[in-house]
Structure formats: structure tokens, C-alpha cells
């Protein structure tokens, strides 16, 4: 066996978080679509696809290591938002939470002397910096524009290639 059971269990638990994050972003994308804010919707759709990719990457790692990858049920997601800032703030908090979870996974890999997993997780460590940075940029822009001027946010997303969803993703 390449991996310890504690590591396998922790990775399977993280898969739940990544799939849940994916669905949460899709819920936010649909909210913005219903508000006729297509750039914001597109941004969150792409984030949703990215999170799906993160879950798949973790599952593939378990399969490659000869372990049992489990496709989980996901947690509840929030579907109703009063303001754009509320939705983006939720997204930023989610990214900060996932960053903590990835750090804990790395801690566990180090504790278990599992250098294979520690190495594998470095991609996620770098990815979280991108994700937190792009989401906190977006929250700044949303707050600066204000709820009455969300078309300025649309303009920002249409013009700014880094903010364009997926643009800041770490190389696989
Ligand atoms: Fe993720
Ligand atoms: Fe993320």
C-alpha cells in the first residue's frame, strides 16, 4: 500500500468539500444569471468547473495509488442571496476554508511521512493562492462598485483577463 488509511480518508473527505464548492459556485452562477449579470455568472460557472476538476484530481490520485476512491454525497449549498457582495463573500470564505483544509492535509502527509501525497498536494497549495487572490479582488471590485452599479463589475470582468474565470489557475 502506498498510502496510509488516515491519508486516504482525509483525501476522500476533501473530495466532498471540492464537489460541494463546485455546486455552490454553480448556485452563485445561476443567481447572477437570474439577475442578468452574465459576466459574473460566467465567472462562477468556470469556478464551478474548476472545483469539479479539483475533486476529480483527488479521486484520480487515490485510484492511481491503488486506493478506493469514493464518490460522495455533497453538503447543502446556499441558493438565495440578497446582494452580490453576500454571494462573493461566501465564495471568498469558502476559498479561505479550503485553504485551511489543504494545509491540514499537507500537515497530515508530513506527519505520516507520506512524501508522495505531500508532493501531490503542492499543486493545490499553489492553486489556493490564485483562488483566494482572484476572489478577494472580485469582492473588492463588487464593494467599490456598490449594488446599484454592478454593471461596472461586469465591465471589469469583461476587460480583466486575470479575473476572467480560469485565467488564474495553476498549471496542472
Ligand atoms: Fe478547490
Ligand atoms: Fe477553489
Tab-separated table of C-alpha atoms and ligand atoms in Angstrom:
chain	number	residue	atom	x	y	z
A	1	UNK	CA	0.000	0.000	0.000
A	2	UNK	CA	1.367	3.403	-0.980
A	3	UNK	CA	-0.890	5.427	1.303
A	4	UNK	CA	-1.902	5.200	4.952
A	5	UNK	CA	-5.608	4.802	5.684
A	6	UNK	CA	-5.668	8.141	7.542
A	7	UNK	CA	-4.440	9.894	4.393
A	8	UNK	CA	-6.934	8.060	2.151
A	9	UNK	CA	-9.781	9.023	4.498
A	10	UNK	CA	-8.675	12.660	4.619
A	11	UNK	CA	-8.439	12.884	0.817
A	12	UNK	CA	-11.888	11.296	0.424
A	13	UNK	CA	-13.216	13.906	2.884
A	14	UNK	CA	-11.641	16.701	0.847
A	15	UNK	CA	-13.414	15.364	-2.261
A	16	UNK	CA	-16.733	16.163	-0.517
A	17	UNK	CA	-15.539	19.739	0.022
A	18	UNK	CA	-14.438	20.210	-3.597
A	19	UNK	CA	-17.680	18.822	-5.073
A	20	UNK	CA	-19.690	20.934	-2.620
A	21	UNK	CA	-17.664	24.010	-3.616
A	22	UNK	CA	-18.379	23.185	-7.257
A	23	UNK	CA	-22.141	23.070	-6.649
A	24	UNK	CA	-22.001	26.221	-4.506
A	25	UNK	CA	-20.371	28.093	-7.390
A	26	UNK	CA	-22.981	26.795	-9.811
A	27	UNK	CA	-25.698	28.082	-7.437
A	28	UNK	CA	-23.986	31.501	-7.382
A	29	UNK	CA	-23.645	31.454	-11.184
A	30	UNK	CA	-27.370	30.755	-11.541
A	31	UNK	CA	-28.172	33.575	-9.105
A	32	UNK	CA	-26.179	36.052	-11.198
A	33	UNK	CA	-27.712	34.704	-14.400
A	34	UNK	CA	-31.171	35.346	-12.972
A	35	UNK	CA	-30.076	38.919	-12.157
A	36	UNK	CA	-28.936	39.355	-15.795
A	37	UNK	CA	-25.292	39.721	-14.858
A	38	UNK	CA	-23.755	37.404	-17.469
A	39	UNK	CA	-20.075	38.070	-16.773
A	40	UNK	CA	-20.463	37.338	-13.065
A	41	UNK	CA	-22.438	34.239	-13.992
A	42	UNK	CA	-19.735	33.101	-16.414
A	43	UNK	CA	-17.034	33.708	-13.812
A	44	UNK	CA	-18.770	31.485	-11.263
A	45	UNK	CA	-19.672	28.805	-13.810
A	46	UNK	CA	-15.990	28.498	-14.625
A	47	UNK	CA	-15.114	28.401	-10.902
A	48	UNK	CA	-17.626	25.583	-10.547
A	49	UNK	CA	-15.899	23.635	-13.328
A	50	UNK	CA	-12.533	24.217	-11.648
A	51	UNK	CA	-13.753	22.828	-8.331
A	52	UNK	CA	-15.152	19.810	-10.158
A	53	UNK	CA	-11.675	19.384	-11.621
A	54	UNK	CA	-10.130	19.548	-8.130
A	55	UNK	CA	-12.414	16.780	-6.886
A	56	UNK	CA	-11.569	14.647	-9.924
A	57	UNK	CA	-7.846	15.217	-9.415
A	58	UNK	CA	-8.102	13.930	-5.824
A	59	UNK	CA	-10.177	10.912	-6.878
A	60	UNK	CA	-7.745	10.104	-9.684
A	61	UNK	CA	-4.837	10.280	-7.231
A	62	UNK	CA	-6.496	7.701	-4.981
A	63	UNK	CA	-7.192	5.430	-7.957
A	64	UNK	CA	-3.634	5.808	-9.232
A	65	UNK	CA	-2.313	4.892	-5.778
A	66	UNK	CA	-4.448	1.732	-5.820
A	67	UNK	CA	-6.833	3.017	-3.161
A	68	UNK	CA	-10.600	3.142	-3.115
A	69	UNK	CA	-11.848	6.481	-4.416
A	70	UNK	CA	-15.351	7.206	-3.148
A	71	UNK	CA	-17.820	9.419	-4.987
A	72	UNK	CA	-19.592	11.160	-2.107
A	73	UNK	CA	-22.882	12.845	-1.420
A	74	UNK	CA	-22.313	16.572	-1.126
A	75	UNK	CA	-23.298	19.059	1.567
A	76	UNK	CA	-26.092	21.624	1.342
A	77	UNK	CA	-25.379	24.729	-0.700
A	78	UNK	CA	-26.852	28.216	-0.419
A	79	UNK	CA	-29.151	29.196	-3.284
A	80	UNK	CA	-30.561	32.555	-2.183
A	81	UNK	CA	-28.600	35.787	-1.977
A	82	UNK	CA	-29.748	39.287	-1.058
A	83	UNK	CA	-26.769	41.049	-2.589
A	84	UNK	CA	-23.875	40.381	-4.947
A	85	UNK	CA	-21.445	41.137	-2.122
A	86	UNK	CA	-23.062	38.433	0.011
A	87	UNK	CA	-22.520	35.823	-2.723
A	88	UNK	CA	-18.920	36.813	-3.399
A	89	UNK	CA	-18.146	36.989	0.323
A	90	UNK	CA	-19.458	33.448	0.713
A	91	UNK	CA	-17.190	32.388	-2.142
A	92	UNK	CA	-14.152	34.049	-0.568
A	93	UNK	CA	-14.869	32.438	2.812
A	94	UNK	CA	-15.208	29.083	1.074
A	95	UNK	CA	-11.786	29.532	-0.545
A	96	UNK	CA	-10.228	30.503	2.802
A	97	UNK	CA	-11.784	27.424	4.418
A	98	UNK	CA	-10.483	25.150	1.643
A	99	UNK	CA	-7.019	26.688	2.038
A	100	UNK	CA	-7.075	25.663	5.725
A	101	UNK	CA	-8.224	22.178	4.743
A	102	UNK	CA	-5.423	21.786	2.187
A	103	UNK	CA	-2.902	22.975	4.787
A	104	UNK	CA	-4.219	20.373	7.229
A	105	UNK	CA	-3.908	17.678	4.551
A	106	UNK	CA	-0.277	18.666	3.986
A	107	UNK	CA	0.296	18.583	7.771
A	108	UNK	CA	-1.128	15.071	7.874
A	109	UNK	CA	1.021	13.916	4.939
A	110	UNK	CA	4.133	15.271	6.678
A	111	UNK	CA	3.136	13.663	9.981
A	112	UNK	CA	2.674	10.300	8.212
A	113	UNK	CA	5.979	10.646	6.334
A	114	UNK	CA	3.936	10.459	3.122
A	115	UNK	CA	6.095	12.435	0.727
A	116	UNK	CA	4.177	11.240	-2.297
A	117	UNK	CA	0.998	12.900	-1.030
A	118	UNK	CA	2.868	15.936	0.264
A	119	UNK	CA	4.310	16.430	-3.227
A	120	UNK	CA	0.951	15.820	-4.925
A	121	UNK	CA	-0.704	18.431	-2.696
A	122	UNK	CA	1.731	21.192	-3.646
A	123	UNK	CA	-0.369	21.862	-6.770
A	124	UNK	CA	-3.375	22.530	-4.517
A	125	UNK	CA	-1.310	24.769	-2.233
A	126	UNK	CA	-0.360	26.987	-5.197
A	127	UNK	CA	-3.896	26.863	-6.610
A	128	UNK	CA	-5.370	28.185	-3.349
A	129	UNK	CA	-3.242	31.317	-3.541
A	130	UNK	CA	-4.690	32.019	-7.008
A	131	UNK	CA	-8.231	31.277	-5.886
A	132	UNK	CA	-8.115	33.428	-2.756
A	133	UNK	CA	-6.438	36.269	-4.652
A	134	UNK	CA	-8.939	36.331	-7.525
A	135	UNK	CA	-11.938	36.052	-5.199
A	136	UNK	CA	-10.739	38.803	-2.883
A	137	UNK	CA	-10.058	41.025	-5.926
A	138	UNK	CA	-13.601	40.393	-7.098
A	139	UNK	CA	-15.048	41.184	-3.666
A	140	UNK	CA	-13.125	44.481	-3.617
A	141	UNK	CA	-14.488	45.412	-7.028
A	142	UNK	CA	-18.063	44.452	-6.086
A	143	UNK	CA	-17.895	46.519	-2.895
A	144	UNK	CA	-16.321	49.500	-4.634
A	145	UNK	CA	-18.928	49.473	-7.400
A	146	UNK	CA	-21.848	49.037	-4.979
A	147	UNK	CA	-25.039	47.092	-5.598
A	148	UNK	CA	-26.510	49.829	-7.805
A	149	UNK	CA	-23.536	49.724	-10.151
A	150	UNK	CA	-22.924	46.036	-10.753
A	151	UNK	CA	-22.598	46.759	-14.466
A	152	UNK	CA	-19.178	48.190	-13.552
A	153	UNK	CA	-18.285	44.760	-12.202
A	154	UNK	CA	-19.476	43.232	-15.463
A	155	UNK	CA	-17.207	45.643	-17.282
A	156	UNK	CA	-14.271	44.770	-15.019
A	157	UNK	CA	-14.729	41.048	-15.624
A	158	UNK	CA	-15.086	41.547	-19.369
A	159	UNK	CA	-11.856	43.587	-19.508
A	160	UNK	CA	-9.608	41.924	-16.950
A	161	UNK	CA	-8.079	38.707	-18.303
A	162	UNK	CA	-6.786	37.587	-14.876
A	163	UNK	CA	-10.242	37.934	-13.363
A	164	UNK	CA	-11.636	36.019	-16.303
A	165	UNK	CA	-12.538	32.668	-14.818
A	166	UNK	CA	-9.876	30.048	-15.126
A	167	UNK	CA	-7.254	32.608	-16.092
A	168	UNK	CA	-5.550	32.407	-12.729
A	169	UNK	CA	-5.490	28.650	-12.456
A	170	UNK	CA	-2.224	26.993	-11.509
A	171	UNK	CA	-0.779	24.761	-14.206
A	172	UNK	CA	-1.698	21.126	-13.764
B	1	LIG	FE1	-10.824	23.644	-4.998
B	2	LIG	FE1	-11.376	26.962	-5.243
